[in-house]
Every structure is written in structure tokens, then in C-alpha cells.
Coordinates of C-alpha atoms in Angstrom, one line a residue:
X1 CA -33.5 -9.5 16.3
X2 CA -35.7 -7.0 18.5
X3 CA -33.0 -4.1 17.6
X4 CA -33.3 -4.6 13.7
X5 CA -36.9 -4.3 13.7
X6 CA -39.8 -2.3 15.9
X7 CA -39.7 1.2 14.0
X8 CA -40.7 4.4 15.8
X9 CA -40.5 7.6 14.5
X10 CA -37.8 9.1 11.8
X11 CA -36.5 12.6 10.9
X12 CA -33.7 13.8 8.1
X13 CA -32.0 16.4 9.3
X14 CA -30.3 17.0 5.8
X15 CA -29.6 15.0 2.6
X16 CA -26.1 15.3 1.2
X17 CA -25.1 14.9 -2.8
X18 CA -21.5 14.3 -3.1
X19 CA -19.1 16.7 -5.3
X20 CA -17.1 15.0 -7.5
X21 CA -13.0 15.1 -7.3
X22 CA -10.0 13.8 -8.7
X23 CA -7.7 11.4 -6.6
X24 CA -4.9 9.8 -7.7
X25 CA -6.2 9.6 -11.6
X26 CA -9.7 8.6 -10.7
X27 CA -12.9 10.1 -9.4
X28 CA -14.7 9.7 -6.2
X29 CA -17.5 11.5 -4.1
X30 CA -16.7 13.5 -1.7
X31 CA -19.9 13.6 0.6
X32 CA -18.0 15.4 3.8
X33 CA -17.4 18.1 4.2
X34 CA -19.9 19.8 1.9
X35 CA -21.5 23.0 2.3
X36 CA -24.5 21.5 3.9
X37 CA -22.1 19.4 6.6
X38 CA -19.5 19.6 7.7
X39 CA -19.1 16.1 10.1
X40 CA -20.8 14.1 11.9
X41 CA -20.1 13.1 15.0
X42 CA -16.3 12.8 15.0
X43 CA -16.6 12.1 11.1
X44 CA -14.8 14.8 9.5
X45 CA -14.3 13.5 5.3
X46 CA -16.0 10.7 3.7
X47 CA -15.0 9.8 0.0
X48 CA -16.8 6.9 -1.9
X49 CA -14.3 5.8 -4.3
X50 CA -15.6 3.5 -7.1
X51 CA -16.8 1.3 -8.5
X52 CA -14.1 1.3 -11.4
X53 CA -12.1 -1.0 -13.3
X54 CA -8.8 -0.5 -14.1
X55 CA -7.2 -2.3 -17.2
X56 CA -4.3 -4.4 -17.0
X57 CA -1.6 -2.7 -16.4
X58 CA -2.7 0.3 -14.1
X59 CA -4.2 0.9 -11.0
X60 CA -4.6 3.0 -7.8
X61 CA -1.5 5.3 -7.3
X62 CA -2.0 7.7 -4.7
X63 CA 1.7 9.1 -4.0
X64 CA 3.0 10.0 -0.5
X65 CA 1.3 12.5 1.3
X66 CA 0.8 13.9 4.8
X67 CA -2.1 14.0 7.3
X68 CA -2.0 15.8 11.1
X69 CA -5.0 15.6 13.5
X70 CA -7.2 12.5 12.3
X71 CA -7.5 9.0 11.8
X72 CA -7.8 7.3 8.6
X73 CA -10.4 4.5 8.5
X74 CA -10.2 2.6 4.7
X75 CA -12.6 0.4 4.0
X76 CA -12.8 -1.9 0.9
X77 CA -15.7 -3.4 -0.4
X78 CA -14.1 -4.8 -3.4
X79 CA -10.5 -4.9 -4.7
X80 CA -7.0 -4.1 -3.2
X81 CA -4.5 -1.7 -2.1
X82 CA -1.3 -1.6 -0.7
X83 CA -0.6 0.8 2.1
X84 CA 2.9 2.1 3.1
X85 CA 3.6 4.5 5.8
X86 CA 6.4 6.6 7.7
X87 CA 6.1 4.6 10.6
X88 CA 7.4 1.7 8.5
X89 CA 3.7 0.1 8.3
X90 CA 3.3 -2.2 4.9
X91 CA -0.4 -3.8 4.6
X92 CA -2.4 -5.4 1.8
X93 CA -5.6 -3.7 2.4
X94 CA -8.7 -6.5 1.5
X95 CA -12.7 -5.9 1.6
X96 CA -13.9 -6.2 5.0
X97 CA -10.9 -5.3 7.1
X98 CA -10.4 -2.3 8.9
X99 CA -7.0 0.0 8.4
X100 CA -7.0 2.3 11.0
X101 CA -4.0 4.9 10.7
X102 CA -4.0 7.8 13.3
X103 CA -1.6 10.5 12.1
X104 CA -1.3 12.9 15.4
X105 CA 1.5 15.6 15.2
X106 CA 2.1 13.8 11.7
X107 CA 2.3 11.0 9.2
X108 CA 3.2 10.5 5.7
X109 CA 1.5 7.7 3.5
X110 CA 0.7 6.2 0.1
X111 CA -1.6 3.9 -1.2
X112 CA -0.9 2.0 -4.5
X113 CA -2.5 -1.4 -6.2
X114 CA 0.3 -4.0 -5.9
X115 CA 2.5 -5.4 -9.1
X116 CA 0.6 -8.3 -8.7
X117 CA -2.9 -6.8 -8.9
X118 CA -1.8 -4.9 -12.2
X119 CA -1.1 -7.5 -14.7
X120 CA -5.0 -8.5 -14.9
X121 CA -7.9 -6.1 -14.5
X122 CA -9.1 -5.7 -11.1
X123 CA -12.4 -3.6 -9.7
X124 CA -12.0 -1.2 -6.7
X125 CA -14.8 0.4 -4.4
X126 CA -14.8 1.5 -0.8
X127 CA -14.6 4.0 1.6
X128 CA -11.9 6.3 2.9
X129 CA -13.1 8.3 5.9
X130 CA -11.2 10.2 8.5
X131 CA -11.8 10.4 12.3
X132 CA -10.9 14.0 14.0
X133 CA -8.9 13.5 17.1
X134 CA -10.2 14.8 20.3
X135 CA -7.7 17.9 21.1
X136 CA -5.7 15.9 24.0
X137 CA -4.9 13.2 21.1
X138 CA -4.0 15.7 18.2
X139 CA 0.0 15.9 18.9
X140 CA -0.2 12.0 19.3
X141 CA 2.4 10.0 18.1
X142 CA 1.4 8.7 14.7
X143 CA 0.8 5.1 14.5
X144 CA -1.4 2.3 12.0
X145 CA -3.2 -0.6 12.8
X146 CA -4.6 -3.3 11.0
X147 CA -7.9 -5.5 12.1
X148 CA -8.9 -8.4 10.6
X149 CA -12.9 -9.6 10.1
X150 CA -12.4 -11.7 13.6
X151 CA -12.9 -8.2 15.9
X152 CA -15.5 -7.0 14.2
X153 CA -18.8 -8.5 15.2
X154 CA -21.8 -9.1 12.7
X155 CA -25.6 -8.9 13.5
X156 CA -27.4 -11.4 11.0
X157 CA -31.0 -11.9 10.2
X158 CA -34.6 -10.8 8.4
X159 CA -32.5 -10.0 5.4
X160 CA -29.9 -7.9 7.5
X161 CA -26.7 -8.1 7.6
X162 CA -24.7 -5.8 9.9
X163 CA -20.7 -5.3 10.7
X164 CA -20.0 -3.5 13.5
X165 CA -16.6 -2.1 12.3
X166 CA -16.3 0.3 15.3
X167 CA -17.5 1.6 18.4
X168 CA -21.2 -0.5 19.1
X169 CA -24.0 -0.6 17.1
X170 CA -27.3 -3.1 17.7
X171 CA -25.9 -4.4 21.1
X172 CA -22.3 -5.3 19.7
X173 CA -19.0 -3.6 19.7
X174 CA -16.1 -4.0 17.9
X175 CA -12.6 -4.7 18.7
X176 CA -11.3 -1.6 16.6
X177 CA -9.3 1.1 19.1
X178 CA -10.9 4.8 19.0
X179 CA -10.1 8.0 20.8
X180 CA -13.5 9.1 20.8
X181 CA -17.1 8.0 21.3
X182 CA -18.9 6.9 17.2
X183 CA -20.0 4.1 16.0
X184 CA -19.4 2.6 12.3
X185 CA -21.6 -0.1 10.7
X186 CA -21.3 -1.5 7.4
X187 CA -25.0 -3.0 6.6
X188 CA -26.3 -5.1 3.6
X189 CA -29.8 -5.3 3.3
X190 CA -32.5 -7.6 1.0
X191 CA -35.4 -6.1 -1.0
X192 CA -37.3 -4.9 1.5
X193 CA -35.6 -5.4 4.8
X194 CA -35.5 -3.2 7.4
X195 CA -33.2 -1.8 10.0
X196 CA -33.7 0.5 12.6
X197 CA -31.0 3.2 14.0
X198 CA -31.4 3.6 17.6
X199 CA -30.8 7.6 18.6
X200 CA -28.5 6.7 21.5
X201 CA -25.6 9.0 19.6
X202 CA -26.4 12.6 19.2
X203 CA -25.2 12.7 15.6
X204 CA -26.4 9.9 13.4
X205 CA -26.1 9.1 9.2
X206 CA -26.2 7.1 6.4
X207 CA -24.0 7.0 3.5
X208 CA -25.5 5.1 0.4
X209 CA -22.9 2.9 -1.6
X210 CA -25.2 0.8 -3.5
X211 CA -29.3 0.3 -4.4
X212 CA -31.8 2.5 -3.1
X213 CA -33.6 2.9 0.5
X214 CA -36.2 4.3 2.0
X215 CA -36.3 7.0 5.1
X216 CA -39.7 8.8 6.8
X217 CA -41.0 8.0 3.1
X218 CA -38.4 9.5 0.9
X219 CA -36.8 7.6 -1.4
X220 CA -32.5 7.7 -2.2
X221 CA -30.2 6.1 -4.1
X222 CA -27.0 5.2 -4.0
X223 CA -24.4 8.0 -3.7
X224 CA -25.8 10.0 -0.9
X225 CA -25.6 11.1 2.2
X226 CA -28.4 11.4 4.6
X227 CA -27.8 12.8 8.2
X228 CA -30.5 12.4 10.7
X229 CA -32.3 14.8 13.3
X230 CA -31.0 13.9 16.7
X231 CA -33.8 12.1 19.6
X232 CA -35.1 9.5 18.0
X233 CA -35.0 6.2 16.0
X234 CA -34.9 5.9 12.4
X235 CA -35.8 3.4 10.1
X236 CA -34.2 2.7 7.0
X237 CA -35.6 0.3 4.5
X238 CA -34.0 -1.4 1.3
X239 CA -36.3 -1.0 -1.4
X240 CA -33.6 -2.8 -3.3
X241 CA -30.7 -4.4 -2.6
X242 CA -28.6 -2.2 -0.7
X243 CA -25.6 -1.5 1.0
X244 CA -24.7 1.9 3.5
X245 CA -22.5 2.5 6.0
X246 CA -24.0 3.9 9.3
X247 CA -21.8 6.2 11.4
X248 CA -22.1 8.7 13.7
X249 CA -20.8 9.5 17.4
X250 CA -20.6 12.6 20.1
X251 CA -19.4 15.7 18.1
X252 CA -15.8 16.3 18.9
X253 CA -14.7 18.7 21.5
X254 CA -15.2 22.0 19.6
X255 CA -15.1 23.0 15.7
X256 CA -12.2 21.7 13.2
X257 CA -10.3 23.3 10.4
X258 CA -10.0 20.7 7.4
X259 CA -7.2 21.9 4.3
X260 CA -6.1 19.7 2.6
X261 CA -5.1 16.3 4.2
X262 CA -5.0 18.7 7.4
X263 CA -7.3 18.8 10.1
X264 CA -6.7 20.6 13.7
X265 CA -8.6 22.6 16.0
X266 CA -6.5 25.2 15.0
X267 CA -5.3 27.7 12.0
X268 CA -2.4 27.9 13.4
X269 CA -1.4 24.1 13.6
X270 CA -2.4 23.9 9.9
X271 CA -0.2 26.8 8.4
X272 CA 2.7 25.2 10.3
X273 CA 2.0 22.1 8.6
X274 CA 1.9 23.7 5.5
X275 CA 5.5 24.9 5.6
X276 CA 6.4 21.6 7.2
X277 CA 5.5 19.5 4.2
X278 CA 6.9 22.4 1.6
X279 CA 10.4 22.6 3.9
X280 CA 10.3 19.0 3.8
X281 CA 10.2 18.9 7.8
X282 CA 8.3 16.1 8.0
X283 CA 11.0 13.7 8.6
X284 CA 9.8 10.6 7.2
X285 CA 9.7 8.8 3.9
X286 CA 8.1 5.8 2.8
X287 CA 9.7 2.4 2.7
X288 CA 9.2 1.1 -1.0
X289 CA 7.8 4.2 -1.8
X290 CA 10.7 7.0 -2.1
X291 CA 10.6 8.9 -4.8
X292 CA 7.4 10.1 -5.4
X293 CA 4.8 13.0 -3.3
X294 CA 2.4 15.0 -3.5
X295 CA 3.3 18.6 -3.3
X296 CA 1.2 21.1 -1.4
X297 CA -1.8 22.4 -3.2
X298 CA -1.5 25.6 -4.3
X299 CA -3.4 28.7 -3.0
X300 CA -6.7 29.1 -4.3
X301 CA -7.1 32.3 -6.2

């Protein structure tokens, strides 16, 4: 487990603290983009959504809504959600798995708890991050794919646990398709266990979900995001229990504009897709899931 342990020096670039925002009738942290950063590596938007626990009887309901430019990566680490799309895509989404959904010129979505999950009271808590496409993939057909826990490989030992979920991390890689260069790790770590982050990628962080760690002797706990000077490894240990994602990658291939559920390399592309969604030019509804949306936001004043 020589890639888990062996700690040379660390740096922290900057340490994020998640706004808080409305989604669908409940809260979650919105850690990027923020004022302090805006991605990292090809990471554009990262909410933490939960914990909560939602009585009998009600649940998750996000309504149809539209993406362009990105990749939506949901990641559960407790609960369930049902995810429809306009490509006709219907998926349970379970802890664990990876639901990859890459919008390109444009998708419409919704994810709900099921019927079945509503008549008791059920927990939810994950992750919903997007993935900005590299500028020869942003006009890509739209398209979802599900992976189960078999193609994602896991590093065990010294009170670490580690799932690569994409790209390679620790001398794995996972079996999840990208269009660009990053890596993805969910990790769950002991009291007092220690992982080290190589500094292969240029761009490098750690998001926080639960307990507290330690970096280059700073403490944090859960609910932040702390991005890491480039060059050089850094070691992260659990001084509780604790679970973080670690992601990161090459930056993408010049700056993006994010509004809304929008993201492009260009204004342009984004105030078209404005008036696409408002005309209703998106062509595509979602099986099972026809009557609702989410109308555009409206200006800011």
C-alpha cells in the first residue's frame, strides 16, 4: 500500500466554504463555483446534498430541466433516486453507482424519489457534480450511462478505503467513459489513517462529506472544499472518521461560462439556450415525467 502512505510535502492552494441553495424543496452546498473557484480540473459545479430525511410521504422532486455542455456525475452515498431523461433513459440511482449523463448540444432531465421509496421515511446524501466538455465534445449528441460497483476498482488497506469512480487514482482506473483527462475517488478513512494524493494532475481537491481531516496541519470538517497547490503530494489524514471525494484533472481547454444548468465556452451558445428552453425548442420530454419543468430563472436585478 506504498501509494497510501510515504507523505512528502503538502500545500492548500485555497479552502472553499459552501453557499447554501434551494433545490427541489431542500438545501444543499454548493462548493463550485464560488467566488474563490471556479473548477477544478474539468470539474465545473459540485453540490453536497444531504444528509436529510424526508417523512413518509415526500421526497426528492427535481422537475425537468435542461443542461448543454457537461456531464452530470450523481453519486449517492445513501438513499435513492429515480432518473428520467429525453433520451428515454429510466434508472434507479443506488449508493455506490456511477450515473454518468453527458448533455452536449442538449438534454432535458428529472430526478424524483420513486412511489415506492415514499411511503416509509428514507435518508438521502450524495453528490451531484458536472464535468465541462472539452470544446470538440460540446455539440455532442446527448446520451446517459449507468455503471454498476463492478468497473470501479477499490484500493483497500491501513484503514483506507478508496473507489476509484473515474479516470485513475493510486495505480487503478475505472471503467467509467470520460472525454477528458480527471480523476474521481470516493475515500473512507479510520481515525487516524492516512492517504496521500500524488501531484501527477495539475489541478487537485478534496471535498469533505463527513468527519474531519487534517492537511499541512490545518484542521477541517466536513462541508468543505479544499483545493491544492499544484507540484507536489499531499497528505490527508482522518482525525475522525471520514469520508471525501478526491477529484481533479487537466483544466479544460480554455475558460467556461456556467448560468444556470448551462455551461459552454461561449456567451453566445448559452443565450441561445436560453431562448431554446423558454420557446420550448428543446424537443424532448420526459417519459413518465410530462407535465412538470422548470422554467428559466429569471434575470437577476
Amino acid at each position: 500500500m506504498s501509494t497510501l502512505s510515504e507523505a512528502g510535502d503538502s500545500a492548500i492552494e485555497t479552502v472553499v466554504v459552501p453557499r447554501t441553495s434551494d433545490l427541489g424543496g431542500f438545501s444543499v452546498r454548493r462548493a463550485i463555483p464560488s467566488a474563490q473557484r471556479r473548477a477544478v480540473g474539468p470539474f465545473v459545479f459540485l453540490d453536497h446534498m444531504g444528509p436529510i430525511e424526508f417523512a413518509p410521504g415526500s421526497g426528492i422532486d427535481v422537475r425537468p430541466h435542461p443542461h448543454i455542455g457537461l456531464s452530470t456525475v450523481t453519486y449517492l452515498y445513501e438513499g435513492s433516486m429515480v432518473h428520467r431523461d429525453g433520451v428515454g433513459s429510466v434508472k434507479t440511482i443506488l449508493p455506490g453507482e456511477v450515473n454518468w449523463m453527458t448533455a452536449g448540444r442538449g438534454i432535458v432531465h428529472s430526478e424524483r424519489s420513486s412511489p415506492e421509496s415514499r411511503q416509509s421515511s428514507q435518508k438521502l446524501c450524495g453528490l451531484q457534480i458536472w464535468v465541462g466538455l472539452p470544446k470538440a465534445h460540446e455539440e455532442t449528441d446527448p446520451g446517459f450511462t449507468h455503471y454498476g460497483l463492478d468497473v470501479q476498482p477499490v484500493v483497500e488497506g491501513e484503514g483506507v478505503r478508496a473507489q476509484v469512480v473515474a479516470g485513475s487514482l493510486f495505480g487503478k482506473t475505472s471503467g467509467v467513459k470520460t472525454l477528458s483527462p480527471l480523476f474521481y475517488g470516493d475515500l473512507q478513512l479510520q481515525a487516524g489513517a492516512t492517504v496521500v494524493l500524488p501531484a501527477e494532475h495539475e489541478e487537485r481537491a478534496a471535498y469533505v462529506s463527513q468527519g474531519n481531516v487534517e492537511v499541512d496541519g490545518q484542521e477541517f470538517e466536513g462541508g468543505r472544499l479544499i483545493v491544492f497547490a499544484p507540484g507536489r503530494p499531499v497528505q490527508i489524514r482522518a482525525k475522525t472518521a471520514a469520508r471525501f471525494a478526491l477529484l481533479g484533472g487537466e483544466p479544460l481547454d480554455g475558460p467556461r461560462f456556467v448560468w444556470w444548468n448551462f455551461v459552454s465556452s461561449s456567451k453566445d451558445r448559452i443565450e441561445q439556450a436560453k431562448q431554446d428552453w423558454q420557446r420550448n425548442r428543446f424537443d424532448q420530454v420526459v417519459p413518465g415525467d410530462e407535465t412538470e419543468y422548470i422554467p428559466l430563472p429569471a434575470p437577476r436585478a
